[in-house]
CSV table of C-alpha atoms and ligand atoms in Angstrom, one decimal:
chain,number,residue,atom,x,y,z
A,1,MET,CA,-11.3,-9.3,25.8
A,2,HIS,CA,-12.7,-12.0,23.6
A,3,SER,CA,-14.7,-11.9,20.2
A,4,GLU,CA,-17.1,-13.9,18.5
A,5,ILE,CA,-16.0,-13.8,15.1
A,6,THR,CA,-17.4,-16.1,12.4
A,7,PHE,CA,-15.6,-17.2,8.7
A,8,THR,CA,-15.6,-20.1,6.0
A,9,LEU,CA,-12.9,-21.4,6.1
A,10,ASP,CA,-11.9,-23.7,3.1
A,11,GLY,CA,-15.8,-23.9,2.7
A,12,GLU,CA,-16.8,-25.0,5.6
A,13,ARG,CA,-18.2,-22.3,8.2
A,14,VAL,CA,-16.6,-22.1,11.5
A,15,SER,CA,-16.4,-19.6,14.5
A,16,VAL,CA,-14.0,-19.0,17.3
A,17,ASP,CA,-14.4,-17.0,20.6
A,18,CYS,CA,-10.5,-15.2,21.1
A,19,ASN,CA,-8.6,-11.6,21.4
A,20,PRO,CA,-9.5,-10.6,17.3
A,21,LEU,CA,-6.0,-9.3,17.7
A,22,ARG,CA,-4.6,-12.3,17.4
A,23,ARG,CA,-2.7,-13.1,14.0
A,24,LEU,CA,-5.2,-15.3,11.3
A,25,LEU,CA,-1.8,-17.3,11.0
A,26,ASP,CA,-2.1,-18.0,14.7
A,27,VAL,CA,-5.3,-19.0,14.6
A,28,LEU,CA,-5.3,-21.1,11.4
A,29,ARG,CA,-2.4,-23.1,12.8
A,30,GLU,CA,-3.4,-23.4,16.6
A,31,ASP,CA,-7.4,-23.8,16.7
A,32,PHE,CA,-7.7,-25.1,13.1
A,33,ASN,CA,-4.5,-27.4,13.2
A,34,LEU,CA,-4.1,-25.8,9.2
A,35,VAL,CA,-0.3,-26.0,9.6
A,36,GLY,CA,0.3,-26.1,5.7
A,37,VAL,CA,0.2,-22.0,6.4
A,38,LYS,CA,4.0,-21.2,7.2
A,39,GLU,CA,5.5,-18.4,9.5
A,40,GLY,CA,8.5,-17.3,7.9
A,41,CYS,CA,8.9,-13.3,8.2
A,42,GLY,CA,5.9,-13.0,10.4
A,43,GLU,CA,6.1,-9.3,8.7
A,44,GLY,CA,4.4,-9.6,5.3
A,45,GLU,CA,7.2,-9.9,3.2
A,46,CYS,CA,7.4,-13.7,2.2
A,47,GLY,CA,4.1,-14.6,0.9
A,48,ALA,CA,4.5,-18.0,3.4
A,49,CYS,CA,1.4,-17.7,5.1
A,50,ALA,CA,-0.5,-16.4,2.3
A,51,VAL,CA,-4.1,-17.3,2.2
A,52,ILE,CA,-7.0,-16.1,0.1
A,53,VAL,CA,-9.8,-14.4,2.0
A,54,ASP,CA,-12.5,-13.3,0.2
A,55,GLY,CA,-10.8,-14.1,-3.0
A,56,LYS,CA,-7.9,-12.1,-2.6
A,57,LEU,CA,-4.4,-13.0,-1.5
A,58,VAL,CA,-3.4,-11.3,1.6
A,59,ASN,CA,-0.9,-12.6,4.0
A,60,SER,CA,-2.6,-14.2,7.5
A,61,CYS,CA,1.0,-13.4,9.8
A,62,ILE,CA,-0.1,-9.4,9.7
A,63,VAL,CA,-4.1,-9.3,9.7
A,64,PRO,CA,-6.0,-9.5,13.0
A,65,VAL,CA,-9.0,-12.2,13.2
A,66,GLY,CA,-11.4,-9.7,14.3
A,67,ALA,CA,-10.8,-8.1,10.3
A,68,VAL,CA,-11.8,-11.2,8.9
A,69,ASN,CA,-15.4,-11.6,10.7
A,70,GLY,CA,-18.2,-13.0,7.8
A,71,ALA,CA,-15.3,-13.4,5.3
A,72,GLU,CA,-14.6,-16.1,3.9
A,73,ILE,CA,-11.0,-17.6,3.4
A,74,LEU,CA,-9.5,-20.5,1.3
A,75,THR,CA,-6.3,-21.8,2.5
A,76,ILE,CA,-3.9,-24.3,1.2
A,77,GLU,CA,-5.7,-27.3,2.5
A,78,GLY,CA,-9.0,-25.7,0.5
A,79,ILE,CA,-7.0,-25.5,-2.5
A,80,LYS,CA,-5.6,-28.9,-2.9
A,81,LYS,CA,-9.5,-30.2,-2.8
A,82,THR,CA,-9.7,-27.7,-6.0
A,83,GLU,CA,-9.4,-29.3,-9.9
A,84,ILE,CA,-6.4,-27.1,-10.8
A,85,PHE,CA,-4.7,-27.9,-7.8
A,86,GLY,CA,-3.1,-30.9,-9.3
A,87,LYS,CA,-1.6,-29.1,-12.2
A,88,ILE,CA,0.0,-26.7,-10.3
A,89,ALA,CA,1.3,-29.6,-7.9
A,90,ASP,CA,2.7,-31.5,-10.9
A,91,ALA,CA,3.9,-28.4,-12.5
A,92,PHE,CA,6.0,-27.5,-9.1
A,93,ALA,CA,7.5,-31.1,-9.1
A,94,GLN,CA,8.4,-31.4,-12.4
A,95,MET,CA,10.3,-28.4,-13.0
A,96,GLY,CA,11.6,-28.5,-9.5
A,97,ALA,CA,10.3,-25.6,-7.9
A,98,VAL,CA,10.0,-27.4,-4.6
A,99,GLN,CA,13.6,-27.9,-2.8
A,100,CYS,CA,12.9,-27.7,1.3
A,101,GLY,CA,9.6,-26.8,0.6
A,102,PHE,CA,8.9,-24.4,3.1
A,103,CYS,CA,8.2,-21.9,0.6
A,104,THR,CA,5.7,-24.2,-1.3
A,105,PRO,CA,2.0,-23.8,0.3
A,106,GLY,CA,2.3,-19.4,0.1
A,107,MET,CA,3.7,-20.4,-3.7
A,108,ILE,CA,0.7,-22.3,-4.6
A,109,VAL,CA,-2.1,-20.1,-2.7
A,110,ALA,CA,-0.3,-17.4,-4.8
A,111,THR,CA,-0.2,-19.0,-8.3
A,112,TYR,CA,-3.9,-20.2,-7.5
A,113,ALA,CA,-4.5,-16.5,-7.0
A,114,ILE,CA,-2.9,-15.0,-9.8
A,115,LEU,CA,-4.8,-18.2,-12.2
A,116,ASN,CA,-8.0,-17.1,-10.6
A,117,GLN,CA,-7.7,-13.3,-11.8
A,118,ASN,CA,-6.1,-15.2,-15.5
A,119,PRO,CA,-6.1,-18.3,-16.4
A,120,LYS,CA,-3.4,-17.3,-19.0
A,121,PRO,CA,-1.3,-14.5,-17.1
A,122,SER,CA,1.8,-13.3,-19.5
A,123,ARG,CA,5.2,-13.5,-17.5
A,124,LYS,CA,5.0,-10.4,-16.6
A,125,GLU,CA,1.7,-10.5,-14.7
A,126,ILE,CA,3.4,-14.2,-13.0
A,127,VAL,CA,6.5,-12.0,-11.8
A,128,GLU,CA,4.2,-9.3,-10.5
A,129,GLY,CA,1.7,-12.0,-8.9
A,130,LEU,CA,4.5,-14.1,-6.9
A,131,SER,CA,6.3,-10.5,-5.7
A,132,GLY,CA,5.4,-10.8,-2.7
A,133,ASN,CA,6.6,-14.7,-2.2
A,134,LEU,CA,10.4,-15.9,-1.3
A,135,CYS,CA,12.0,-18.5,-2.3
A,136,ARG,CA,15.7,-19.3,-0.6
A,137,CYS,CA,16.1,-22.6,-1.8
A,138,THR,CA,15.4,-22.8,-5.5
A,139,GLY,CA,15.7,-20.2,-8.3
A,140,MET,CA,12.0,-17.7,-8.6
A,141,ASN,CA,13.0,-18.2,-12.4
A,142,ILE,CA,12.2,-21.8,-11.7
A,143,ILE,CA,8.8,-20.9,-9.9
A,144,ILE,CA,8.0,-18.5,-12.9
A,145,GLU,CA,8.3,-21.5,-15.4
A,146,ALA,CA,6.4,-23.9,-13.1
A,147,VAL,CA,3.2,-21.6,-13.4
A,148,GLU,CA,3.3,-21.1,-17.0
A,149,MET,CA,4.2,-24.8,-17.1
A,150,ALA,CA,0.5,-25.0,-15.1
A,151,ALA,CA,-0.9,-22.6,-16.9
A,152,LYS,CA,-0.4,-24.5,-20.3
A,153,ASN,CA,-1.3,-27.7,-18.4
A,154,ILE,CA,-4.4,-26.4,-17.5
A,155,ALA,CA,-5.8,-24.7,-20.0
A,156,ARG,CA,-5.3,-28.2,-21.9
B,1,MET,CA,-1.8,-1.7,29.4
B,2,ASN,CA,-5.3,-1.6,28.1
B,3,GLU,CA,-6.4,-4.5,25.9
B,4,PHE,CA,-9.6,-3.1,24.5
B,5,VAL,CA,-10.7,-3.9,20.4
B,6,TYR,CA,-13.4,-2.2,19.6
B,7,LEU,CA,-14.7,-4.0,16.1
B,8,PRO,CA,-18.2,-1.4,14.8
B,9,GLU,CA,-19.8,-2.6,12.7
B,10,ASN,CA,-20.5,0.8,11.1
B,11,LEU,CA,-19.0,4.4,10.5
B,12,ASP,CA,-21.6,6.0,13.5
B,13,GLU,CA,-20.5,3.1,15.9
B,14,ALA,CA,-16.5,3.4,14.7
B,15,LEU,CA,-17.0,7.5,15.5
B,16,GLU,CA,-18.9,7.3,19.2
B,17,ILE,CA,-16.0,5.2,20.1
B,18,ARG,CA,-13.0,7.6,18.6
B,19,ALA,CA,-15.4,10.2,20.3
B,20,SER,CA,-15.8,8.2,24.1
B,21,THR,CA,-12.4,6.1,24.1
B,22,GLY,CA,-9.8,8.2,21.5
B,23,ALA,CA,-9.6,3.9,19.9
B,24,VAL,CA,-6.1,4.0,17.1
B,25,PRO,CA,-7.5,3.2,14.1
B,26,ILE,CA,-6.8,-0.1,12.4
B,27,ALA,CA,-7.8,0.0,8.8
B,28,GLY,CA,-5.5,-2.6,6.9
B,29,GLY,CA,-3.2,-3.5,9.6
B,30,THR,CA,0.4,-3.1,7.5
B,31,ASP,CA,2.1,-0.3,9.4
B,32,LEU,CA,-0.1,-1.4,12.7
B,33,MET,CA,0.3,-5.2,13.0
B,34,VAL,CA,4.0,-5.1,12.0
B,35,ARG,CA,4.7,-2.0,14.2
B,36,TYR,CA,3.4,-4.1,17.3
B,37,ARG,CA,4.5,-7.8,16.2
B,38,ARG,CA,5.7,-9.5,19.3
B,39,GLY,CA,6.6,-13.1,17.5
B,40,SER,CA,5.3,-16.5,16.9
B,41,GLY,CA,1.8,-17.4,18.4
B,42,ILE,CA,1.3,-14.0,20.2
B,43,PRO,CA,-1.0,-11.5,19.9
B,44,PRO,CA,0.5,-8.0,19.2
B,45,GLN,CA,0.1,-5.9,21.8
B,46,PHE,CA,-0.7,-2.5,21.5
B,47,ASP,CA,-0.2,-0.3,24.9
B,48,PHE,CA,-3.3,1.8,23.4
B,49,PRO,CA,-7.3,0.9,22.6
B,50,VAL,CA,-7.7,-0.3,19.2
B,51,VAL,CA,-10.3,-0.5,16.7
B,52,LEU,CA,-11.3,-2.2,13.3
B,53,ILE,CA,-12.6,-0.2,10.7
B,54,GLY,CA,-11.2,-1.5,7.5
B,55,LYS,CA,-14.7,-3.5,7.1
B,56,ILE,CA,-16.6,-0.4,6.9
B,57,ASP,CA,-18.7,-0.3,3.8
B,58,ALA,CA,-18.6,3.6,4.1
B,59,LEU,CA,-15.2,3.9,4.5
B,60,ARG,CA,-14.7,2.2,1.2
B,61,TYR,CA,-16.0,3.5,-2.2
B,62,ILE,CA,-14.4,5.3,-5.0
B,63,GLU,CA,-17.2,8.3,-6.2
B,64,VAL,CA,-16.6,10.8,-9.1
B,65,SER,CA,-18.4,14.0,-8.7
B,66,ALA,CA,-18.3,17.5,-11.2
B,67,ASP,CA,-15.1,18.9,-9.9
B,68,ASN,CA,-13.5,15.6,-7.8
B,69,ILE,CA,-13.1,12.6,-7.7
B,70,HIS,CA,-13.1,11.1,-3.9
B,71,ILE,CA,-11.6,8.3,-2.5
B,72,GLY,CA,-13.0,6.6,1.1
B,73,SER,CA,-9.9,6.3,3.8
B,74,ALA,CA,-10.3,2.5,3.9
B,75,THR,CA,-10.1,1.7,-0.3
B,76,THR,CA,-7.9,-0.2,-0.4
B,77,LEU,CA,-3.9,0.1,-2.7
B,78,THR,CA,-5.5,-2.8,-5.1
B,79,GLU,CA,-9.0,-0.6,-5.5
B,80,ILE,CA,-7.3,2.0,-6.2
B,81,PHE,CA,-5.0,0.4,-8.8
B,82,MET,CA,-8.2,-1.2,-10.6
B,83,ASN,CA,-9.8,1.7,-10.8
B,84,GLU,CA,-10.5,3.7,-14.2
B,85,ASP,CA,-11.1,7.6,-12.8
B,86,VAL,CA,-8.1,7.2,-9.8
B,87,PRO,CA,-5.0,10.1,-11.6
B,88,GLN,CA,-2.4,8.2,-13.6
B,89,ILE,CA,0.4,9.5,-11.3
B,90,LEU,CA,-1.5,7.6,-8.1
B,91,LYS,CA,-1.8,4.7,-9.6
B,92,LEU,CA,1.9,4.4,-10.8
B,93,ALA,CA,2.9,4.9,-7.6
B,94,VAL,CA,0.5,2.1,-6.1
B,95,GLY,CA,1.3,-0.2,-8.5
B,96,GLU,CA,5.2,0.1,-7.2
B,97,MET,CA,4.3,-0.4,-3.4
B,98,ALA,CA,4.8,-3.4,-1.1
B,99,SER,CA,3.4,-7.3,-2.9
B,100,PRO,CA,0.0,-7.8,-4.2
B,101,ALA,CA,-0.9,-9.6,-1.2
B,102,ILE,CA,-0.2,-6.3,0.8
B,103,ARG,CA,-2.2,-3.8,-1.7
B,104,ASN,CA,-5.2,-6.0,-0.9
B,105,VAL,CA,-5.3,-5.0,2.6
B,106,ALA,CA,-3.3,-1.8,2.6
B,107,THR,CA,-5.7,1.6,2.4
B,108,ILE,CA,-4.8,4.7,1.3
B,109,GLY,CA,-6.0,6.3,5.0
B,110,GLY,CA,-3.5,4.3,6.4
B,111,ASN,CA,-0.7,5.4,4.2
B,112,ILE,CA,-2.0,9.0,5.0
B,113,GLY,CA,-2.4,8.6,8.6
B,114,ASN,CA,0.6,6.8,8.9
B,115,ALA,CA,2.5,9.9,7.5
B,116,SER,CA,5.6,9.0,6.5
B,117,PRO,CA,8.2,10.7,4.4
B,118,ALA,CA,8.4,7.5,2.5
B,119,GLY,CA,4.6,6.9,2.2
B,120,ASP,CA,4.5,6.7,-1.6
B,121,THR,CA,1.0,7.7,-2.5
B,122,LEU,CA,1.7,11.0,-0.5
B,123,PRO,CA,4.2,12.6,-3.1
B,124,PRO,CA,1.2,11.8,-6.3
B,125,LEU,CA,-1.3,13.3,-3.6
B,126,TYR,CA,0.7,16.1,-3.1
B,127,ILE,CA,1.1,17.2,-6.6
B,128,LEU,CA,-2.9,16.4,-7.2
B,129,ASP,CA,-3.6,19.2,-4.3
B,130,ALA,CA,-5.2,16.5,-2.5
B,131,LYS,CA,-7.5,17.1,0.4
B,132,ILE,CA,-8.5,15.5,3.4
B,133,VAL,CA,-11.5,15.1,4.8
B,134,LEU,CA,-11.9,14.0,8.7
B,135,LYS,CA,-14.9,13.5,10.6
B,136,ASN,CA,-15.9,13.6,13.5
B,137,LEU,CA,-19.4,12.7,14.9
B,138,ASN,CA,-20.2,16.6,15.1
B,139,GLY,CA,-19.3,16.7,11.4
B,140,GLU,CA,-16.5,17.4,8.9
B,141,ARG,CA,-13.4,19.3,8.3
B,142,GLU,CA,-11.0,19.4,4.6
B,143,VAL,CA,-7.3,19.9,5.0
B,144,PRO,CA,-5.0,20.3,2.5
B,145,ILE,CA,-2.7,17.0,2.5
B,146,GLU,CA,0.4,19.8,3.5
B,147,ASP,CA,-1.6,20.9,6.3
B,148,PHE,CA,-2.9,17.6,7.6
B,149,ILE,CA,0.9,15.9,7.8
B,150,THR,CA,3.2,17.3,10.2
B,151,GLY,CA,6.0,15.1,10.5
B,152,PRO,CA,7.2,11.9,10.5
B,153,GLY,CA,3.8,10.1,12.1
B,154,GLN,CA,2.5,13.9,12.8
B,155,THR,CA,-0.6,14.8,11.9
B,156,ILE,CA,-3.4,17.1,12.7
B,157,LEU,CA,-6.1,14.5,13.1
B,158,ARG,CA,-7.8,14.5,16.7
B,159,SER,CA,-8.7,11.8,18.8
B,160,ASP,CA,-12.4,12.1,18.0
B,161,GLU,CA,-11.8,12.0,14.3
B,162,ILE,CA,-11.1,9.7,11.7
B,163,ILE,CA,-9.9,9.8,7.9
B,164,TYR,CA,-12.8,9.7,5.9
B,165,GLU,CA,-12.0,10.6,2.6
B,166,VAL,CA,-9.3,11.9,0.4
B,167,THR,CA,-10.6,14.6,-2.3
B,168,ILE,CA,-8.3,15.2,-5.6
B,169,PRO,CA,-9.6,17.9,-8.4
B,170,ILE,CA,-10.2,16.2,-11.7
B,171,GLY,CA,-7.9,17.5,-13.8
B,172,ASN,CA,-5.4,16.7,-16.8
B,173,PHE,CA,-1.7,16.9,-17.0
B,174,ASP,CA,0.1,16.8,-20.4
B,175,LYS,CA,2.8,15.0,-19.3
B,176,ILE,CA,3.2,12.6,-15.6
B,177,TYR,CA,6.6,11.8,-14.0
B,178,TYR,CA,6.8,8.9,-11.4
B,179,ARG,CA,10.2,7.2,-10.3
B,180,LYS,CA,10.8,5.2,-7.0
B,181,ILE,CA,14.5,4.1,-6.0
B,182,GLY,CA,14.0,1.7,-3.6
B,183,THR,CA,15.9,-2.5,-3.5
B,184,ARG,CA,13.3,-5.3,-3.8
B,185,LYS,CA,9.8,-3.8,-4.4
B,186,ALA,CA,7.7,-6.5,-2.0
B,187,LEU,CA,9.7,-5.2,0.6
B,188,ALA,CA,11.2,-2.0,-0.1
B,189,LEU,CA,10.2,1.3,1.2
B,190,SER,CA,11.4,3.7,-0.9
B,191,LYS,CA,14.8,5.4,-0.4
B,192,VAL,CA,14.2,8.5,-2.9
B,193,SER,CA,11.1,9.1,-4.6
B,194,PHE,CA,10.1,11.9,-7.1
B,195,SER,CA,7.0,12.6,-8.5
B,196,ALA,CA,6.5,15.4,-11.5
B,197,ALA,CA,3.6,16.5,-13.2
B,198,VAL,CA,3.6,19.6,-16.1
B,199,ASN,CA,1.1,21.0,-18.6
B,200,TYR,CA,2.0,23.1,-21.5
B,201,ARG,CA,0.5,24.4,-24.2
B,202,GLY,CA,3.1,24.5,-27.5
B,203,ASP,CA,6.3,24.6,-26.2
B,204,VAL,CA,5.4,27.0,-23.0
B,205,ILE,CA,5.2,25.7,-19.7
B,206,ASP,CA,2.0,26.7,-18.5
B,207,ASP,CA,1.6,24.3,-14.3
B,208,MET,CA,4.5,22.2,-13.2
B,209,ARG,CA,4.7,20.5,-10.4
B,210,PHE,CA,7.6,18.7,-8.4
B,211,ALA,CA,7.1,15.9,-5.3
B,212,PHE,CA,10.4,14.4,-3.5
B,213,GLY,CA,9.5,12.0,-1.1
B,214,ALA,CA,11.7,9.5,1.8
B,215,VAL,CA,14.2,12.9,1.6
B,216,ALA,CA,13.2,15.2,4.3
B,217,PRO,CA,10.5,15.0,7.7
B,218,VAL,CA,7.7,15.3,5.4
B,219,VAL,CA,7.1,15.8,1.6
B,220,ILE,CA,8.5,18.2,-0.5
B,221,ARG,CA,6.4,20.1,-2.9
B,222,SER,CA,6.9,24.1,-3.4
B,223,ARG,CA,4.8,25.9,-4.7
B,224,GLU,CA,7.2,28.9,-4.6
B,225,ILE,CA,10.0,27.7,-6.8
B,226,GLU,CA,7.3,26.2,-9.1
B,227,GLY,CA,5.9,29.8,-9.5
B,228,GLU,CA,9.4,30.5,-10.6
B,229,PHE,CA,9.2,28.3,-13.6
B,230,LYS,CA,6.1,29.0,-14.7
B,231,ASN,CA,5.6,30.3,-18.6
B,232,ILE,CA,8.9,29.9,-19.4
B,233,THR,CA,10.0,27.5,-22.9
B,234,PHE,CA,11.2,24.2,-22.5
B,235,ASN,CA,14.4,25.2,-23.9
B,236,GLU,CA,14.9,27.8,-21.1
B,237,LEU,CA,13.7,25.4,-18.7
B,238,LYS,CA,17.0,23.2,-19.7
B,239,ASN,CA,19.1,25.7,-19.4
B,240,ARG,CA,17.7,26.8,-16.4
B,241,GLU,CA,18.2,23.5,-14.9
B,242,GLY,CA,20.8,24.1,-12.4
B,243,GLU,CA,19.7,26.8,-10.4
B,244,ILE,CA,15.9,24.8,-10.5
B,245,ALA,CA,17.9,22.1,-8.6
B,246,GLN,CA,19.6,24.6,-6.5
B,247,LYS,CA,16.4,26.3,-5.3
B,248,TYR,CA,15.4,22.7,-4.1
B,249,SER,CA,19.0,21.2,-2.5
B,250,PRO,CA,18.4,23.1,1.0
B,251,LEU,CA,14.8,21.8,1.1
B,252,ILE,CA,16.5,18.4,0.7
B,253,ASN,CA,17.6,17.4,4.2
B,254,PRO,CA,17.3,13.4,4.2
B,255,ILE,CA,18.8,11.1,7.3
B,256,ASP,CA,20.7,8.1,7.1
B,257,ASP,CA,19.0,4.8,7.7
B,258,GLN,CA,19.2,1.6,7.5
B,259,ARG,CA,18.2,1.9,4.2
B,260,SER,CA,20.5,4.7,2.7
B,261,THR,CA,22.5,7.4,3.8
B,262,ALA,CA,21.4,11.1,3.4
B,263,GLU,CA,24.3,11.5,1.2
B,264,TYR,CA,23.1,9.5,-1.6
B,265,ARG,CA,19.0,10.3,-1.2
B,266,ARG,CA,20.0,13.9,-2.0
B,267,LYS,CA,22.4,13.2,-4.9
B,268,VAL,CA,19.9,10.7,-6.3
B,269,SER,CA,17.0,13.2,-5.6
B,270,LEU,CA,18.5,16.2,-7.5
B,271,ARG,CA,19.8,13.6,-10.6
B,272,LEU,CA,15.7,12.6,-10.9
B,273,LEU,CA,14.5,16.3,-11.1
B,274,LYS,CA,17.8,16.8,-13.5
B,275,PHE,CA,16.9,13.8,-15.6
B,276,PHE,CA,13.3,14.5,-15.5
B,277,ILE,CA,14.0,18.5,-17.0
B,278,GLN,CA,17.0,16.9,-19.6
B,279,ASN,CA,15.7,13.9,-20.7
B,280,VAL,CA,11.7,13.2,-20.8
B,281,ILE,CA,10.3,16.7,-20.9
C,301,FAD,C1,5.2,-5.7,3.2
C,301,FAD,C2,4.9,-4.6,3.4
C,301,FAD,C3,5.4,-3.8,2.3
C,301,FAD,C4,5.7,-2.0,2.5
C,301,FAD,N1,5.4,-1.6,1.6
C,301,FAD,C5,5.1,0.2,1.2
C,301,FAD,C6,5.4,0.7,0.4
C,301,FAD,O1,6.2,0.4,-0.9
C,301,FAD,N2,5.1,1.8,0.3
C,301,FAD,C7,4.9,2.4,1.5
C,301,FAD,O2,4.4,3.7,1.3
C,301,FAD,N3,4.1,1.8,2.1
C,301,FAD,C8,4.3,0.5,2.3
C,301,FAD,N4,3.9,-0.5,3.4
C,301,FAD,C9,3.6,0.6,4.6
C,301,FAD,C10,2.1,-0.4,4.4
C,301,FAD,O3,1.6,-0.8,4.1
C,301,FAD,C11,1.3,1.6,3.9
C,301,FAD,O4,1.8,2.6,4.6
C,301,FAD,C12,-0.4,1.1,4.1
C,301,FAD,O5,-0.7,2.1,3.1
C,301,FAD,C13,-0.5,1.4,5.5
C,301,FAD,O6,-1.7,1.2,5.7
C,301,FAD,P1,-3.4,0.1,6.4
C,301,FAD,O7,-4.6,0.5,6.3
C,301,FAD,O8,-2.5,-1.2,6.6
C,301,FAD,O9,-2.6,1.0,7.7
C,301,FAD,P2,-2.8,0.7,9.0
C,301,FAD,O10,-1.5,-0.3,9.8
C,301,FAD,O11,-3.9,0.0,9.2
C,301,FAD,O12,-2.6,1.9,10.0
C,301,FAD,C14,-1.3,2.8,9.4
C,301,FAD,C15,-2.0,4.2,10.5
C,301,FAD,O13,-2.8,5.3,10.0
C,301,FAD,C16,-3.9,5.4,10.8
C,301,FAD,N5,-5.1,5.2,10.4
C,301,FAD,C17,-5.2,4.5,9.6
C,301,FAD,N6,-6.5,4.5,8.9
C,301,FAD,C18,-7.5,6.0,9.2
C,301,FAD,C19,-8.4,6.3,9.4
C,301,FAD,N7,-9.2,5.7,8.1
C,301,FAD,N8,-8.1,7.3,9.9
C,301,FAD,C20,-7.4,7.6,10.9
C,301,FAD,N9,-6.1,6.9,10.9
C,301,FAD,C21,-6.0,6.1,10.2
C,301,FAD,C22,-3.3,4.3,11.8
C,301,FAD,O14,-4.0,4.7,13.2
C,301,FAD,C23,-2.3,4.3,11.6
C,301,FAD,O15,-1.5,4.8,13.1
C,301,FAD,C24,4.6,-1.9,3.5
C,301,FAD,C25,4.4,-2.7,4.4
C,301,FAD,C26,4.5,-3.9,4.7
C,301,FAD,C27,4.6,-5.2,5.6
C,302,FES,S1,5.0,-15.2,7.3
C,302,FES,FE1,3.5,-14.0,6.7
C,302,FES,S2,4.7,-13.3,4.7
C,302,FES,FE2,6.3,-13.7,5.9
C,303,FES,S1,12.2,-24.4,-1.8
C,303,FES,FE1,12.9,-23.9,-0.1
C,303,FES,S2,12.1,-21.7,0.4
C,303,FES,FE2,11.5,-22.3,-1.3
């Protein structure tokens, strides 16, 4: 069964005609070639596939594309074009918060969501905001510090 | 194999689809999409028709009336957590569930509909005397949550109904307590949870409610046992701790699974009860 599903993707109006149960993750990667959206666990536990839907962080691996009809979706590619992306990326690089890089797009999307909600997040808010993201290479403490540094540099 | 997926625009359409096809509701999909996943690049396959209801506005609200607070079934856990009118004990439980990305889509109706003994909104809802409002094309009915859930994954939902609302009587507790024991929070379903709410006058207990999650086929709340320990003082309560634990013990009937063992669950849940009586109250 196919349905036409229309949404805004990184600022552009798009539509797909497909099985509405396809995972948003697959639609983003296959139909729009947004391969920065990663698949780790495929069951909502690692955050590698995180995107922002209508201003909220979600894991695209467990969202059926039919559920985002009419929604606004921001992926890591859209975030790259925002002003604060450079500061977040610099902080991650400076802190050594990237090793293999697989978790990084999801971490940055989660960081964006944290800073969007509160530009001066407490450490507790950062820990909570990153709690759905796993990194198997670096330590979470380094990533948490990178987010703190990004927040500071943005405020400056 | 049935590939039917319905995308209703509003509640009436959703109810018509339920009535004519029995399609299974998907709200946030955080339970169903994971349970029926098939892997990378492949849509999940349900062997029944499904209807997506997560975007229906008429199911997403939190309202306060004279005696109750009303939560629409497709309200997300994040929306519940951010709301000022939601009873604190429910918020304590929601705050310990999953990660922000899951809470942003997971719904309270889904947690109830899933009817897992480890569903974390359930023990607070039992304690709060929550009622579940079920709707079909002909009207609605209201049932206490403990009558709605009949076993693990089992409810009395009829094939033409949807969970419409959770109704919670407005009330205040002098003391509430919630404790969840799990592993990594973002993915841990509870191994055990313990919830308590107490009202007192001076040092006499007026009303004391306990609920245990993940230790039996359904959440444990016993109004009978609660009734036996009313109108006693805190001191008397502390002295009778062993007696209370003994009364709950036969109700606690856990299983071994990948998350924990039955023995661990039994010990920990009774210890949480004793800790609450001795140190929190
Ligand atoms: C990574 C991860 C972590 C999790 N952590 C927790 C946790 O800590 N605690 C916890 O309790 N759960 C947890 N869960 C499970 C899940 O997120 C919750 O049970 C959630 O509340 C389900 O809501 P949903 O809307 O996503 O459910 P769905 O998957 O949409 O539905 C679940 C069930 O309810 C039924 N249903 C949904 N809405 C209705 C309705 N309106 N009327 C009738 N039936 C309905 C569906 O048919 C289905 O049977 C976790 C899940 C994941 C993937
Ligand atoms: S791939 Fe989606 S959360 Fe892990
Ligand atoms: S850098 Fe490798 S998983 Fe995080």
